[in-house]
mmCIF file of C-alpha atoms in Angstrom:
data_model
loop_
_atom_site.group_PDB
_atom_site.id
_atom_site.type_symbol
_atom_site.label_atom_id
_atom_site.label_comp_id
_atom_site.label_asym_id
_atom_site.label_seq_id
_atom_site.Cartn_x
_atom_site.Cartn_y
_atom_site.Cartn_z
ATOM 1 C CA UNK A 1 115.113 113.454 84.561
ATOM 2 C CA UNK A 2 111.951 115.918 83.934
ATOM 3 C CA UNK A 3 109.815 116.306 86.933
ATOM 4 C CA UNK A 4 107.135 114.968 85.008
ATOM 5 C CA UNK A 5 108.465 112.245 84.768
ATOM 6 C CA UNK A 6 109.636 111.975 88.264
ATOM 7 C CA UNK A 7 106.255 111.911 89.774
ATOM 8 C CA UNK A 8 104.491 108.875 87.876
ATOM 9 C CA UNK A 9 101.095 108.306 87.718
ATOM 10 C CA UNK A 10 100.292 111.913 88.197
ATOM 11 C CA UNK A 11 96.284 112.633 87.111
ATOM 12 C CA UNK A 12 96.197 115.843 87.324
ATOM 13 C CA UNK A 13 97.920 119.529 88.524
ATOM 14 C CA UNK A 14 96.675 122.151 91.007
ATOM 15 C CA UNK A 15 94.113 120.749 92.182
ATOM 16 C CA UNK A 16 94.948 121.238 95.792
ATOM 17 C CA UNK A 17 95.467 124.557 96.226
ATOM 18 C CA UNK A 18 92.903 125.775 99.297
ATOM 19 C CA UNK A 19 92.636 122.424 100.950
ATOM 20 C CA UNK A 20 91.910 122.673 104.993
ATOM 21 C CA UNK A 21 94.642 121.372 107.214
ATOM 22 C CA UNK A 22 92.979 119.933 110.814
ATOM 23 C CA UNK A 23 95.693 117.523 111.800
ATOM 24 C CA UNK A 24 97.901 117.024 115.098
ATOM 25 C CA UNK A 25 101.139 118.213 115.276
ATOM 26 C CA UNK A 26 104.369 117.044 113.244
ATOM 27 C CA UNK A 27 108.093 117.601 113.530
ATOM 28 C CA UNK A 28 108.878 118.393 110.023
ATOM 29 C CA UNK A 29 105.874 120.907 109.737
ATOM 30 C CA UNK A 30 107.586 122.510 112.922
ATOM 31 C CA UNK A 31 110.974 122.922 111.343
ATOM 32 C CA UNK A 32 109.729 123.523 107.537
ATOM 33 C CA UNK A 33 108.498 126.953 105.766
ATOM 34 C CA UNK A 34 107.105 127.874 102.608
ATOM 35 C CA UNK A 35 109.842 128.081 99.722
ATOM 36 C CA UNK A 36 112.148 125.441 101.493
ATOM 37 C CA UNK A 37 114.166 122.668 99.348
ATOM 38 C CA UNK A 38 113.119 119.687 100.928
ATOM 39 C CA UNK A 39 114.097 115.941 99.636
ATOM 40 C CA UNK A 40 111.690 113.433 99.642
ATOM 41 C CA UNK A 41 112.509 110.407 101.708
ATOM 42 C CA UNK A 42 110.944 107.109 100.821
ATOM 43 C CA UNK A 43 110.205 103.979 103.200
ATOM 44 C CA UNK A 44 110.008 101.806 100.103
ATOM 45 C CA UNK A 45 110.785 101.102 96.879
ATOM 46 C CA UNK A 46 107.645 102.442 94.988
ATOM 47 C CA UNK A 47 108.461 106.042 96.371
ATOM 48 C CA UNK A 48 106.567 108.631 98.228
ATOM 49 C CA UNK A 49 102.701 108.775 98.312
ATOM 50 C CA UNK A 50 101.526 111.489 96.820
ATOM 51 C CA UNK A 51 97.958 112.932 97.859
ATOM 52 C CA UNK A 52 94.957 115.344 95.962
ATOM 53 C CA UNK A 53 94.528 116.775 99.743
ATOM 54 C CA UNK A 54 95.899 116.570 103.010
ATOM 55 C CA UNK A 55 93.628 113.331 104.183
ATOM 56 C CA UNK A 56 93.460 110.691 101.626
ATOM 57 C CA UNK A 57 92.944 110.315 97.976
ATOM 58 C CA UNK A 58 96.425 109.005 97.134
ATOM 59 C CA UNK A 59 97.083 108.672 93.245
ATOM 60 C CA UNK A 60 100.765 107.864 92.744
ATOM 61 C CA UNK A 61 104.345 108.314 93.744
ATOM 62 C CA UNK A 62 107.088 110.204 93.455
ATOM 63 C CA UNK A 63 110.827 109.112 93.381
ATOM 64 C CA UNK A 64 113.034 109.167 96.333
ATOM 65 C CA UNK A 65 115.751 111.371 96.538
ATOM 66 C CA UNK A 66 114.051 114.066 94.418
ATOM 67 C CA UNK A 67 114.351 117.225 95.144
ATOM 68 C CA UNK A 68 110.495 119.863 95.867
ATOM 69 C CA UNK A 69 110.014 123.082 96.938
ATOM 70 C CA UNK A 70 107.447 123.642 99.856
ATOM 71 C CA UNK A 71 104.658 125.406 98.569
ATOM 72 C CA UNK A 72 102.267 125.002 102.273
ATOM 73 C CA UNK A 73 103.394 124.103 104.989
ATOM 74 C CA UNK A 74 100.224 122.713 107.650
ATOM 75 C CA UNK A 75 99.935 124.933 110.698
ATOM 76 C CA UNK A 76 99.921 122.564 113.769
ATOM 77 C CA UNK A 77 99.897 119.924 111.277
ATOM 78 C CA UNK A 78 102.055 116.924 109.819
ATOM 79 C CA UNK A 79 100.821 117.875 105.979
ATOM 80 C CA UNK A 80 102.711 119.871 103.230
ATOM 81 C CA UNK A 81 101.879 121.123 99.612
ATOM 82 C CA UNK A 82 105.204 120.136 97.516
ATOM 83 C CA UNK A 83 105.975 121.000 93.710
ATOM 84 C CA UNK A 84 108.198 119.667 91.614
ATOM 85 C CA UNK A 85 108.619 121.071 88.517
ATOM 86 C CA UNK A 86 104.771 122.613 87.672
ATOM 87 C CA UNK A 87 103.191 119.676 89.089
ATOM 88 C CA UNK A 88 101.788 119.910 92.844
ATOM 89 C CA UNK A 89 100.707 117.580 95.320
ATOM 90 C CA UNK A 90 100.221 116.745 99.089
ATOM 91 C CA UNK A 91 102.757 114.647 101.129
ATOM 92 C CA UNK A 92 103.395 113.603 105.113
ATOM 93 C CA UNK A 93 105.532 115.997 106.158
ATOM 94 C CA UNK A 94 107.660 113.456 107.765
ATOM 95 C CA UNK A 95 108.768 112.097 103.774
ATOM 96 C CA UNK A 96 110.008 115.625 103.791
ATOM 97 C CA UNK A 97 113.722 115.930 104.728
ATOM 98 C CA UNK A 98 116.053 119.086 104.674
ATOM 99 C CA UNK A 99 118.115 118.728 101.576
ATOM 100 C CA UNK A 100 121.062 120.052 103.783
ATOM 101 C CA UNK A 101 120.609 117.094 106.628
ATOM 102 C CA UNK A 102 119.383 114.176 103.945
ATOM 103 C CA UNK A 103 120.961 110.772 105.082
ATOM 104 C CA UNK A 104 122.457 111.593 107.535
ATOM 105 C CA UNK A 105 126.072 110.059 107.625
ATOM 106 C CA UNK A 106 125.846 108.654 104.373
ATOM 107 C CA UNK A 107 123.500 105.867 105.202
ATOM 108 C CA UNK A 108 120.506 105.249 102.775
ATOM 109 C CA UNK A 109 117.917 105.130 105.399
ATOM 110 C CA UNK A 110 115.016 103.565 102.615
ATOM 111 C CA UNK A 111 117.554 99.707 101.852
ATOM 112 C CA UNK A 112 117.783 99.736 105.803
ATOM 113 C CA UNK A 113 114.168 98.157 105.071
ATOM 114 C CA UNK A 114 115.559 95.667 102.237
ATOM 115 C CA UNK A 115 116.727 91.988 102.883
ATOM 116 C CA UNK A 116 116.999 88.956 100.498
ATOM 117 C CA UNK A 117 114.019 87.160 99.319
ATOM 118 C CA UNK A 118 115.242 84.474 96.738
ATOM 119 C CA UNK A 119 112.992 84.169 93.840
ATOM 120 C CA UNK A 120 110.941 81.654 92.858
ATOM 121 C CA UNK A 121 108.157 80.461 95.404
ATOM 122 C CA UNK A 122 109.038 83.652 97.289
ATOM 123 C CA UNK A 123 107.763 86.972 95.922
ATOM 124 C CA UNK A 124 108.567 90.621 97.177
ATOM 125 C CA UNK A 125 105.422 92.788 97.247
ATOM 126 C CA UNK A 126 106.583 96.028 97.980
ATOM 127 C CA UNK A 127 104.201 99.470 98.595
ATOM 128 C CA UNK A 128 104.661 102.854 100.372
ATOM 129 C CA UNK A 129 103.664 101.780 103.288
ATOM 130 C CA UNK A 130 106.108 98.297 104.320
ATOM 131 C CA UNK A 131 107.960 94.885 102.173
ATOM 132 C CA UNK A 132 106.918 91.880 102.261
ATOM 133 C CA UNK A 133 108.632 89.035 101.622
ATOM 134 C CA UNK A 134 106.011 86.575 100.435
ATOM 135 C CA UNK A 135 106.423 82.673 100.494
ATOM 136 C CA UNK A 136 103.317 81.178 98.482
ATOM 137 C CA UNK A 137 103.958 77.385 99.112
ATOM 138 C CA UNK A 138 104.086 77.831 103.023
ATOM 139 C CA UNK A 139 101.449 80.288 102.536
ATOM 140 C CA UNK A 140 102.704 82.969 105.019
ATOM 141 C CA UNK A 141 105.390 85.617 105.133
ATOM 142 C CA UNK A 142 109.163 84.886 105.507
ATOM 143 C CA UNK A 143 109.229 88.550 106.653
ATOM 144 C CA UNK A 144 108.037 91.852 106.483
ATOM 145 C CA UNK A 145 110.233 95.289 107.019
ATOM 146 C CA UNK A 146 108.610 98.552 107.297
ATOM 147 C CA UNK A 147 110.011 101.952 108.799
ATOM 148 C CA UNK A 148 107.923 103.941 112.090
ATOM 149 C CA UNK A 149 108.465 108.080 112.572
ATOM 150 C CA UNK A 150 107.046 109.518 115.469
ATOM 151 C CA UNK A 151 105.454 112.478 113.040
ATOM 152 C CA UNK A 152 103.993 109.259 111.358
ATOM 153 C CA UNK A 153 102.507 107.055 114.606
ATOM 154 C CA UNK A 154 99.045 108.123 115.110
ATOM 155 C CA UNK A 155 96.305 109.506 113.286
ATOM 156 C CA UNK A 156 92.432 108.392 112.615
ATOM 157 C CA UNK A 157 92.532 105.107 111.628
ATOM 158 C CA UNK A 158 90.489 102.596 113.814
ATOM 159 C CA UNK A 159 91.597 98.776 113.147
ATOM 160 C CA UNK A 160 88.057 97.964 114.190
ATOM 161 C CA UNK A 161 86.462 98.977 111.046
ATOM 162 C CA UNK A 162 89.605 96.596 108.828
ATOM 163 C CA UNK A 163 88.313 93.595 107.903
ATOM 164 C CA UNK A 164 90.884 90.854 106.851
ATOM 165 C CA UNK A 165 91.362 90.154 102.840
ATOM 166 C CA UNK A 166 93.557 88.317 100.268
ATOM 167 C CA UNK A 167 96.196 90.430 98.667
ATOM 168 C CA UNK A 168 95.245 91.519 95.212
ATOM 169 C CA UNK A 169 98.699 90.747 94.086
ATOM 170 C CA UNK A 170 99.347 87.579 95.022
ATOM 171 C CA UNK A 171 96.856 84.684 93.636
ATOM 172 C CA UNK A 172 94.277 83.231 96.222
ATOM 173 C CA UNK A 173 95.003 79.988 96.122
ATOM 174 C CA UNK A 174 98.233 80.635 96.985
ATOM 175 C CA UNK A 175 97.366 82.515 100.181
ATOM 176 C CA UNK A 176 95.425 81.899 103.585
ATOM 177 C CA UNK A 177 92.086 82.449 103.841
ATOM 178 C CA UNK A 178 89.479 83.202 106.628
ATOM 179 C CA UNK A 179 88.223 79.239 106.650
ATOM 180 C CA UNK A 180 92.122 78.625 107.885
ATOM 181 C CA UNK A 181 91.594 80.307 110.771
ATOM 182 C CA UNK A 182 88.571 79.809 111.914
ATOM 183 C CA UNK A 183 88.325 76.819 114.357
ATOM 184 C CA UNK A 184 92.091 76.305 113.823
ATOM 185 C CA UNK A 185 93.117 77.786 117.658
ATOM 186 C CA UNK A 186 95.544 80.446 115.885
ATOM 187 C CA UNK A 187 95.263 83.792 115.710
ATOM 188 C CA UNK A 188 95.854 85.807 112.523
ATOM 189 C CA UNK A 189 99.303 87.389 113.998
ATOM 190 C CA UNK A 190 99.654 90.801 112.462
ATOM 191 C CA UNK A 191 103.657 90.920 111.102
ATOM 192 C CA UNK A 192 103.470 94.697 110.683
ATOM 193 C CA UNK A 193 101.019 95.565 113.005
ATOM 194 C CA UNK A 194 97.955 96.883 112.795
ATOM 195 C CA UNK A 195 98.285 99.564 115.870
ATOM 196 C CA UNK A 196 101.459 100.757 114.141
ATOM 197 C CA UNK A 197 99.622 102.018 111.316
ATOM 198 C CA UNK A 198 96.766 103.891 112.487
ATOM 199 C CA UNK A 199 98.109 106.999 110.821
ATOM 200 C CA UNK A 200 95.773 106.755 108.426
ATOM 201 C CA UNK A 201 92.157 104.427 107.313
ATOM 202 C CA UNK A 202 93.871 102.699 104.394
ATOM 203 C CA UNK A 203 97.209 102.097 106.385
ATOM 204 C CA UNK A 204 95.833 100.163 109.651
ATOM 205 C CA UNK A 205 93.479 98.535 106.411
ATOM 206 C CA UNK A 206 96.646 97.570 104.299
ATOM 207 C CA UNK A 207 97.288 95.565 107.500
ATOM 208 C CA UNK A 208 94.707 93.372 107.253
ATOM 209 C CA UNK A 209 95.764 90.935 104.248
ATOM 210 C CA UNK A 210 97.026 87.385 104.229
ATOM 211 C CA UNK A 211 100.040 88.251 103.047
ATOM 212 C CA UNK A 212 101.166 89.666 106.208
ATOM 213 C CA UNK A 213 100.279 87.266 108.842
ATOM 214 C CA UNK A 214 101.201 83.971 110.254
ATOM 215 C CA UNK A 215 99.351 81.709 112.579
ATOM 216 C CA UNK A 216 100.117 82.742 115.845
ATOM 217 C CA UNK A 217 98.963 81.063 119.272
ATOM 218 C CA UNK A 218 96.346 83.570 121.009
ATOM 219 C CA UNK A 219 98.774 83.386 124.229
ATOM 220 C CA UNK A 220 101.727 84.580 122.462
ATOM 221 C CA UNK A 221 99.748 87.255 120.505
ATOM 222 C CA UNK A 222 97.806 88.973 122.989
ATOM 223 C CA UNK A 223 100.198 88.359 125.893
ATOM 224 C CA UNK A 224 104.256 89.019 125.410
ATOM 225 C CA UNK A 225 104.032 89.873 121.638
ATOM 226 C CA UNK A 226 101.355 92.509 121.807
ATOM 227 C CA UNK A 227 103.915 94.103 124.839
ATOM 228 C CA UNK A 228 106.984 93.862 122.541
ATOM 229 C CA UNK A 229 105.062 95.908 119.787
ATOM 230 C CA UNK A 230 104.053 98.222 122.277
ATOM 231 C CA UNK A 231 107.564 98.361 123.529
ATOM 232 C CA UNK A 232 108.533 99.463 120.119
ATOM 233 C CA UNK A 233 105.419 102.328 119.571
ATOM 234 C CA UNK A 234 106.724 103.897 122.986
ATOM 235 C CA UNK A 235 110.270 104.277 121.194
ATOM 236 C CA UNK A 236 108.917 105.693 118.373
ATOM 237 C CA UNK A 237 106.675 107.942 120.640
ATOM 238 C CA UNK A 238 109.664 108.645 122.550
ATOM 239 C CA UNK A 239 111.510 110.187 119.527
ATOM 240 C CA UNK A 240 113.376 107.244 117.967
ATOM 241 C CA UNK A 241 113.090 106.107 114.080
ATOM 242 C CA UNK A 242 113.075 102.323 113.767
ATOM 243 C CA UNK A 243 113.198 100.191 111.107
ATOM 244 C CA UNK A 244 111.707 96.375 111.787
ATOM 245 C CA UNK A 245 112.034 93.459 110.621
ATOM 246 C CA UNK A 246 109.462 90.782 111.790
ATOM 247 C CA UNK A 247 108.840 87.057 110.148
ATOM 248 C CA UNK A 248 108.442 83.474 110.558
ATOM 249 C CA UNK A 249 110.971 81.129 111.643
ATOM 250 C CA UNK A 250 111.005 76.817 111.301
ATOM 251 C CA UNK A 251 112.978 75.296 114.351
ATOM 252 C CA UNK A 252 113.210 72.164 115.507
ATOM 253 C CA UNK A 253 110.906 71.611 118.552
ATOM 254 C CA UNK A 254 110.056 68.195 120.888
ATOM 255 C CA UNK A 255 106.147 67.721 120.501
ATOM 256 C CA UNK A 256 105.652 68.227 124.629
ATOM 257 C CA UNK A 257 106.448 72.091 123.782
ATOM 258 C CA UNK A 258 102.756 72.590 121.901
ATOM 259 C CA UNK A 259 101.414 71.177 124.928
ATOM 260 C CA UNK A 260 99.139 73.459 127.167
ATOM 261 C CA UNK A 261 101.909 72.598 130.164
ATOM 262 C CA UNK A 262 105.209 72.984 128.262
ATOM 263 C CA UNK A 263 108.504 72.614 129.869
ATOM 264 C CA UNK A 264 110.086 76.024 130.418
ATOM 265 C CA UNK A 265 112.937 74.892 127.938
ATOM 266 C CA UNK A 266 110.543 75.409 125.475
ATOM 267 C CA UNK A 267 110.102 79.029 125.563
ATOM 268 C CA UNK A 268 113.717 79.313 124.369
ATOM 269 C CA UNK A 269 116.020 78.970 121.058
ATOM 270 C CA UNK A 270 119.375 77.618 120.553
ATOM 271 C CA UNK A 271 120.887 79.916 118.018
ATOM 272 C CA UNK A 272 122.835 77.468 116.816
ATOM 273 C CA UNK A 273 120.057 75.460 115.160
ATOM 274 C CA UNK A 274 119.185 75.500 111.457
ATOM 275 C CA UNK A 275 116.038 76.109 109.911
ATOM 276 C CA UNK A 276 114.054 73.026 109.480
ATOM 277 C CA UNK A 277 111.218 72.524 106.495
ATOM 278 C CA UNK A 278 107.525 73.294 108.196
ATOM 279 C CA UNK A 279 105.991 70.138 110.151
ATOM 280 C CA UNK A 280 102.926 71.540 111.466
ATOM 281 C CA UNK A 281 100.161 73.163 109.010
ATOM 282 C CA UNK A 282 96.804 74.776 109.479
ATOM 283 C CA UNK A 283 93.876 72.756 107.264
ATOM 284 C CA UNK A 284 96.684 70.859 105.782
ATOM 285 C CA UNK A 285 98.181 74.431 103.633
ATOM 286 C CA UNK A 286 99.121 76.889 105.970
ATOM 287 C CA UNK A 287 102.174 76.447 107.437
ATOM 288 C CA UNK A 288 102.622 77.062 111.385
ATOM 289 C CA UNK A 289 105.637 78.652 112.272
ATOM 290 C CA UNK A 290 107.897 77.588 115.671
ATOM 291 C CA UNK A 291 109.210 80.913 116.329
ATOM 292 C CA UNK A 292 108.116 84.474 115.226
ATOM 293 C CA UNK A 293 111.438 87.325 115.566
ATOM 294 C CA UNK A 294 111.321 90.570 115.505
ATOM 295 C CA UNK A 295 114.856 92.954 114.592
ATOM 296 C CA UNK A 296 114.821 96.148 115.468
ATOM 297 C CA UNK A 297 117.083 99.181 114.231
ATOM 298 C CA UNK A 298 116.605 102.518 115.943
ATOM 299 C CA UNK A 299 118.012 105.767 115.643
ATOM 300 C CA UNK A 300 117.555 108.390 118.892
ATOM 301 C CA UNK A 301 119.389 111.573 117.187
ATOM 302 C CA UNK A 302 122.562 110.104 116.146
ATOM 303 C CA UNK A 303 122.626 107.028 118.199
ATOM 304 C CA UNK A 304 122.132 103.859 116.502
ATOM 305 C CA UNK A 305 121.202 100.444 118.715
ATOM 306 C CA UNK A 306 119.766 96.960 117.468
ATOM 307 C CA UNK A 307 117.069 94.652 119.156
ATOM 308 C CA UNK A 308 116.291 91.400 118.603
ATOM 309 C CA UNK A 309 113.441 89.169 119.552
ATOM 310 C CA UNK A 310 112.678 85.648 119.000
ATOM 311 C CA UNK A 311 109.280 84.148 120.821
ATOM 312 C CA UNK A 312 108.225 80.081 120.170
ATOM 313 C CA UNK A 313 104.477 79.895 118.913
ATOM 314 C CA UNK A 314 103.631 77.937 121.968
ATOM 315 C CA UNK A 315 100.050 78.039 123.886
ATOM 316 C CA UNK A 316 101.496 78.428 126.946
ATOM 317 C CA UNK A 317 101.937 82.514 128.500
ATOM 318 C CA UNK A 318 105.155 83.524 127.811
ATOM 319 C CA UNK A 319 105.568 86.167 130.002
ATOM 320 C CA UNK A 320 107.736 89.359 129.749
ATOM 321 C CA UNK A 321 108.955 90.064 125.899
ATOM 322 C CA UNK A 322 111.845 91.109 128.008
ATOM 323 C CA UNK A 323 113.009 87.266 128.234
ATOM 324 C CA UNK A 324 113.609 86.601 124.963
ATOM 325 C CA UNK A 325 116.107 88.942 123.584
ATOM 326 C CA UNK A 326 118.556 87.780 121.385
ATOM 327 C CA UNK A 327 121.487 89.929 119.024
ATOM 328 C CA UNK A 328 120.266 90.273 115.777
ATOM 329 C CA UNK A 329 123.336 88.680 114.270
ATOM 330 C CA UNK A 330 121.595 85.576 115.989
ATOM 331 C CA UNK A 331 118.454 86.182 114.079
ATOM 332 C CA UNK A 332 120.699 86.605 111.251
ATOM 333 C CA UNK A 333 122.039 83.530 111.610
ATOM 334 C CA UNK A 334 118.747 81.811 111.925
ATOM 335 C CA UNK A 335 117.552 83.164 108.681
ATOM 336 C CA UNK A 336 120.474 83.120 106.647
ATOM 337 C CA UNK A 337 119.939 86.473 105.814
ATOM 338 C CA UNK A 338 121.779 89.648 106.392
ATOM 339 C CA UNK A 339 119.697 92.688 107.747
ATOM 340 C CA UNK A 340 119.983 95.813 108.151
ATOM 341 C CA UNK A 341 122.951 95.309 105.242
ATOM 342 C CA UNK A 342 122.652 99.357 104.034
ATOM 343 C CA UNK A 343 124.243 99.978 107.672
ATOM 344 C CA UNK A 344 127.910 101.368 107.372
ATOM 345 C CA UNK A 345 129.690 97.911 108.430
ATOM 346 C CA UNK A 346 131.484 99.743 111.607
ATOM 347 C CA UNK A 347 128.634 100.307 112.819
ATOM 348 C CA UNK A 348 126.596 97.353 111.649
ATOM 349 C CA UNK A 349 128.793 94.833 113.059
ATOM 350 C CA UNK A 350 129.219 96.560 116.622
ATOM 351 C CA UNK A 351 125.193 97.064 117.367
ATOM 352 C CA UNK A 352 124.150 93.675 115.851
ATOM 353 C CA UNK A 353 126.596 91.678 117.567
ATOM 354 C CA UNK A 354 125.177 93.389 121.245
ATOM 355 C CA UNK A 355 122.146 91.907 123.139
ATOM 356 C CA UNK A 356 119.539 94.955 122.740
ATOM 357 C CA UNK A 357 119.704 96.504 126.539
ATOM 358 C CA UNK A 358 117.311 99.079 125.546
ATOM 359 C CA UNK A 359 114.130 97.210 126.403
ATOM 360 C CA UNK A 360 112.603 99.023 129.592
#
């Protein structure tokens, strides 16, 4: 394939040259000179987000897989000037893999993020930065995968300046809106969260749309929820790469467990259930999940562990995330879908099949 036609949606060529670089500092810039062969690494399926300069001004993508040659690489900075073919652009450095160490043991580290979303009400809105698997008669995500770096964890965005939208892509009417929410006791709970994505304005901002939350109870979002996405970050900080896969779940639950004094039973699932259709809705449209999980994949140079987290959308505290850890084959089992499928099945079956142990 040409390399113009690699990199789509391409307006223009060399206009970057001379750009300033004041970012923090990123692994890949570290490790990566002027001249290298680097392969670009996507998180989803449109590609890699190509930039005019090293702070915003995307205007398209380019293939994963492809090959570039470093051109600039950012000095105490997480930027780098690529070309492929005559065309040049700017990219996170952390999209920018050696082509002598891509994937790693064979595994395609972008389908880790894909999972079955079966057609028809259900739509899969995909972008650079996570996937969403979209269900517009409940109104609210099935779930959403995306991938966190720690080259890629902070950076200037400020969710206090997002304001929550519909998604362009999906029709209103077939979303939430703010008039849901309001009055309704819920809290607009984030699936890929908002202080995950502060790399960037218009990432903690792609955050904010209907299409990527679920009514959650205020006592499970701000208390042991908010702490297991935390508990993830500090991985990621740590040196890990995860991959996550968060969503809704429909369980059968006794009525005394959305009580503000709810038997301690409540706070737990029996994996052996099956999902149930939704019974509870916000203004009569929205439906109101039992349980929200969480599946995590991680990868701390070479070694490879699973997490799984299931939480009931119940008012009352919940306590430490720590409590509710469950094998992601569990979740699995829930949702009747298989994650984490790209996985070689050796070591697939061993980590999902263990209770996750590395929550400290």
């Amino acid at each position: 394939m040409a390399a113009s036609a690699q990199i789509r949606r391409i307006a223009a060529i060399g206009l970057l040259i001379g750009a300033t670089l004041v970012f923090w500092s990123g692994a890949n810039a570290q490790s990566l000179e002027p001249g290298d062969a680097v392969r670009l690494e996507a998180e989803s399926g449109r590609g890699v987000t190509l930039h005019r300069d090293a702070r915003s001004s995307w205007f398209g993508y380019a293939a994963d897989g492809i090959e570039a040659v470093i051109v600039e690489a950012a000095d105490n900075g997480h930027w780098l000037r690529i070309r492929i073919g005559e065309a040049e652009a700017w990219i996170l450095a952390d999209y920018a893999g050696s082509v002598a160490e891509a994937q790693p043991g064979g595994i395609d580290r972008e389908a880790l993020l894909q999972a079955a979303c079966e057609p028809g009400v259900r739509r899969l809105l995909e972008d650079d930065l996570f996937i969403i698997c979209f269900d517009a008669e409940r109104r609210i995500p099935v779930w959403v995968s995306y991938r966190l770096t720690p080259a890629r964890m902070d950076g200037v965005g400020d969710r206090s300046q997002s304001r929550w939208r519909p998604d362009d892509r999906v029709e209103a009417s077939d979303q939430a809106r703010d008039a849901d929410y309001i009055g309704s006791g819920f809290h607009r709970g984030h699936m890929a969260p908002a202080e995950a994505f502060t790399r960037t304005q218009r990432a903690v901002d792609a955050t904010h749309v209907f299409t990527n939350a679920v009514p959650q109870t205020g006592s499970v979002n701000s208390g042991a929820w908010s702490r297991l996405e935390a508990f993830v970050r500090k991985r990621v900080h740590a040196g890990a790469h995860a991959w996550v896969v968060t969503g809704a779940l429909f369980l059968p639950m006794d009525s005394a467990c959305f009580a503000a004094l709810a038997p301690q039973s409540c706070r737990f699932v029996d994996p052996s259930q099956a999902e149930i259709p939704p019974d509870r809705f916000m203004s009569a449209r929205v439906a109101i999940p039992s349980h929200t999980f969480k599946a995590i994949l991680t990868d701390d140079d070479g070694i490879w562990r699973a997490c799984g987290f299931i939480m009931a959308n119940i008012p009352q505290r919940m306590g430490s995330y720590k409590d509710y850890q469950y094998a992601v084959d569990e979740i699995e089992s829930l949702m009747g879908v298989d994650l984490f499928a790209a996985l070689p099945d050796d070591i697939e079956s061993e980590i999902e099949a263990a209770s996750c142990g590395a929550a400290q």
